[in-house]
CSV table of C-alpha atoms in Angstrom, one decimal:
chain,number,residue,atom,x,y,z
O,164,UNK,CA,-9.3,-24.7,-4.4
O,165,UNK,CA,-10.2,-24.1,-0.8
O,166,UNK,CA,-12.1,-20.9,0.0
O,167,UNK,CA,-10.4,-18.4,2.1
O,168,UNK,CA,-12.3,-17.8,5.3
O,169,UNK,CA,-11.7,-14.8,7.5
O,170,UNK,CA,-13.3,-14.1,10.8
O,171,UNK,CA,-13.9,-10.5,11.7
O,172,UNK,CA,-14.5,-9.4,15.2
O,173,UNK,CA,-15.5,-5.9,16.2
O,174,UNK,CA,-13.4,-4.5,19.0
O,175,UNK,CA,-15.1,-1.9,21.1
O,176,UNK,CA,-14.1,1.6,20.2
O,177,UNK,CA,-13.8,3.7,23.3
O,178,UNK,CA,-13.2,7.4,23.1
O,179,UNK,CA,-11.3,8.9,26.0
O,180,UNK,CA,-11.8,12.6,26.4
O,181,UNK,CA,-10.0,15.1,28.6
O,182,UNK,CA,-8.2,18.4,28.8
O,183,UNK,CA,-4.9,19.3,27.2
O,184,UNK,CA,-3.9,21.1,30.5
O,185,UNK,CA,-4.6,18.3,32.9
O,186,UNK,CA,-3.6,17.4,36.5
O,187,UNK,CA,-1.1,14.8,37.3
O,188,UNK,CA,-3.9,12.7,38.7
O,189,UNK,CA,-5.9,13.0,35.5
O,190,UNK,CA,-2.8,12.0,33.4
O,191,UNK,CA,-2.1,9.0,35.7
O,192,UNK,CA,-5.8,7.9,35.4
O,193,UNK,CA,-5.7,8.3,31.6
O,194,UNK,CA,-2.6,6.2,31.3
O,195,UNK,CA,-4.1,3.4,33.4
O,196,UNK,CA,-7.4,3.6,31.5
O,197,UNK,CA,-5.5,3.3,28.2
O,198,UNK,CA,-3.6,0.3,29.6
O,199,UNK,CA,-6.8,-1.4,30.8
O,200,UNK,CA,-8.6,-0.7,27.5
O,201,UNK,CA,-5.8,-2.3,25.6
O,202,UNK,CA,-5.9,-5.4,27.9
O,203,UNK,CA,-9.6,-5.6,27.2
O,204,UNK,CA,-8.9,-5.6,23.4
O,205,UNK,CA,-10.6,-2.2,22.8
O,206,UNK,CA,-9.6,0.3,20.1
O,207,UNK,CA,-8.8,3.6,21.8
O,208,UNK,CA,-10.0,6.9,20.2
O,209,UNK,CA,-8.8,10.3,21.5
O,210,UNK,CA,-8.1,13.8,20.3
O,211,UNK,CA,-4.5,13.1,19.6
O,212,UNK,CA,-3.1,16.0,21.5
O,213,UNK,CA,-1.4,16.7,24.8
O,214,UNK,CA,-2.6,16.1,28.4
O,215,UNK,CA,-5.2,13.4,28.9
O,216,UNK,CA,-5.1,12.5,25.2
O,217,UNK,CA,-1.3,11.9,25.2
O,218,UNK,CA,-1.5,10.0,28.5
O,219,UNK,CA,-4.2,7.6,27.3
O,220,UNK,CA,-2.4,7.1,24.0
O,221,UNK,CA,0.8,6.3,25.9
O,222,UNK,CA,-0.9,3.8,28.2
O,223,UNK,CA,-2.9,2.1,25.4
O,224,UNK,CA,-0.1,1.9,22.8
O,225,UNK,CA,2.5,0.6,25.3
O,226,UNK,CA,0.0,-2.2,26.0
O,227,UNK,CA,-0.5,-3.0,22.3
O,228,UNK,CA,-3.8,-1.3,21.5
O,229,UNK,CA,-4.8,0.3,18.3
O,230,UNK,CA,-5.0,4.1,19.1
O,231,UNK,CA,-6.6,6.5,16.7
O,232,UNK,CA,-6.2,10.3,17.1
O,233,UNK,CA,-8.9,12.6,15.8
O,234,UNK,CA,-7.1,16.0,15.4
O,235,UNK,CA,-8.9,19.3,15.1
O,236,UNK,CA,-6.2,20.7,12.7
O,237,UNK,CA,-3.8,19.7,10.0
O,238,UNK,CA,-0.6,20.1,12.1
O,239,UNK,CA,1.2,16.8,11.9
O,240,UNK,CA,3.7,18.0,14.5
O,241,UNK,CA,0.9,18.5,17.1
O,242,UNK,CA,-0.1,14.9,17.2
O,243,UNK,CA,1.0,13.1,20.4
O,244,UNK,CA,3.2,10.0,20.4
O,245,UNK,CA,1.6,6.6,20.7
O,246,UNK,CA,-1.0,7.0,18.0
O,247,UNK,CA,-1.4,4.2,15.5
O,248,UNK,CA,-3.2,6.4,13.1
O,249,UNK,CA,-4.3,10.1,12.9
O,250,UNK,CA,-7.3,11.7,11.3
O,251,UNK,CA,-6.5,15.3,10.5
O,252,UNK,CA,-9.9,16.9,10.2
O,253,UNK,CA,-9.1,20.6,10.1
O,254,UNK,CA,-12.6,21.1,11.7
O,255,UNK,CA,-11.6,22.6,15.0
O,256,UNK,CA,-14.0,21.6,17.8
O,257,UNK,CA,-16.4,20.1,15.3
O,258,UNK,CA,-14.1,17.1,15.4
O,259,UNK,CA,-15.6,16.4,18.8
O,260,UNK,CA,-18.7,15.1,17.1
O,261,UNK,CA,-16.7,12.8,14.9
O,262,UNK,CA,-14.8,11.5,17.9
O,263,UNK,CA,-17.9,10.8,19.9
O,264,UNK,CA,-20.0,9.4,17.0
O,265,UNK,CA,-17.2,6.9,16.2
O,266,UNK,CA,-17.2,5.5,19.7
O,267,UNK,CA,-19.1,2.6,21.3
O,268,UNK,CA,-18.5,4.3,24.7
O,269,UNK,CA,-16.9,7.5,26.0
O,270,UNK,CA,-14.8,8.0,29.1
O,271,UNK,CA,-14.3,11.6,30.3
O,272,UNK,CA,-11.3,12.2,32.5
O,273,UNK,CA,-11.0,15.6,34.1
O,274,UNK,CA,-12.6,18.7,32.7
O,275,UNK,CA,-12.3,21.6,30.3
O,276,UNK,CA,-14.7,23.4,28.0
O,277,UNK,CA,-13.8,21.1,25.1
O,278,UNK,CA,-14.2,18.1,27.4
O,279,UNK,CA,-17.7,19.4,28.4
O,280,UNK,CA,-18.6,19.6,24.7
O,281,UNK,CA,-17.6,16.0,24.2
O,282,UNK,CA,-19.5,14.9,27.2
O,283,UNK,CA,-22.6,16.8,26.0
O,284,UNK,CA,-22.4,15.3,22.5
O,285,UNK,CA,-21.9,11.8,23.9
O,286,UNK,CA,-24.8,12.1,26.3
O,287,UNK,CA,-27.0,13.6,23.6
O,288,UNK,CA,-26.5,10.4,21.6
O,289,UNK,CA,-28.3,8.5,24.4
O,290,UNK,CA,-27.2,5.1,23.1
O,291,UNK,CA,-23.7,4.6,24.5
O,292,UNK,CA,-22.2,4.6,28.0
O,293,UNK,CA,-20.7,7.9,29.1
O,294,UNK,CA,-18.4,7.5,32.0
O,295,UNK,CA,-16.9,10.2,34.1
O,296,UNK,CA,-13.6,9.8,36.1
O,297,UNK,CA,-12.9,12.9,38.1
O,298,UNK,CA,-14.8,15.0,35.5
O,299,UNK,CA,-17.7,17.3,35.2
O,300,UNK,CA,-20.8,17.3,37.5
O,301,UNK,CA,-23.8,18.7,35.7
O,302,UNK,CA,-26.6,20.5,37.8
O,303,UNK,CA,-30.2,21.1,36.7
O,304,UNK,CA,-31.9,24.5,37.0
O,305,UNK,CA,-32.6,23.9,40.7
O,306,UNK,CA,-29.0,23.1,41.4
O,307,UNK,CA,-29.6,19.3,41.8
O,308,UNK,CA,-27.0,16.9,40.2
O,309,UNK,CA,-28.1,15.3,37.0
O,310,UNK,CA,-27.1,11.8,36.3
O,311,UNK,CA,-25.5,12.8,33.0
O,312,UNK,CA,-22.7,10.2,33.3
O,313,UNK,CA,-21.9,7.0,35.0
O,314,UNK,CA,-19.4,7.9,37.7
O,315,UNK,CA,-16.4,5.8,38.0
O,316,UNK,CA,-14.4,5.3,41.2
O,317,UNK,CA,-11.1,4.6,39.5
O,318,UNK,CA,-9.7,3.6,36.1
O,319,UNK,CA,-10.7,-0.1,36.4
O,320,UNK,CA,-14.3,1.0,37.2
O,321,UNK,CA,-14.3,3.4,34.3
O,322,UNK,CA,-13.2,0.7,31.8
O,323,UNK,CA,-15.7,-1.8,33.3
O,324,UNK,CA,-18.6,0.7,32.9
O,325,UNK,CA,-17.5,1.6,29.4
O,326,UNK,CA,-17.0,-1.8,27.9
O,327,UNK,CA,-19.2,-3.9,30.1
O,328,UNK,CA,-22.8,-4.8,29.5
O,329,UNK,CA,-24.2,-1.7,31.2
O,330,UNK,CA,-26.2,0.6,29.0
O,331,UNK,CA,-28.3,3.6,29.8
């Protein structure tokens, strides 16, 4: 009897974070980031809600990616379309830590207080790329910009920085 051999590959898991109430530009960027992550073979992680989360899920799922939503609640009706699977944590904003700790890279699109929390948690890890596309700029006590994230010029640059060989 021949032995069954399986080959496992580890797709990069990239979390895409952004506000529920986002701009049209942020939604368009998130959709394109999702599409590009799918084309690169990445698994997309997001919060599974509206706004940037729904846009990245749409772009990634339409392009065939595995898309995982990490919800802060138990409300199955609140999960956005385009998710392959959903983790209903019922942990509120504490789910941000789960989302960020599950990722090999984080892309932040736009800004809200929740998004800032995700950026801070990702940056605090220190061992993954944290990419900002139209998001927060962090200043030090003297008002000087901190290099808290890698700044992307556009969706293609964001994906390249997230899944490329660049590391902090």
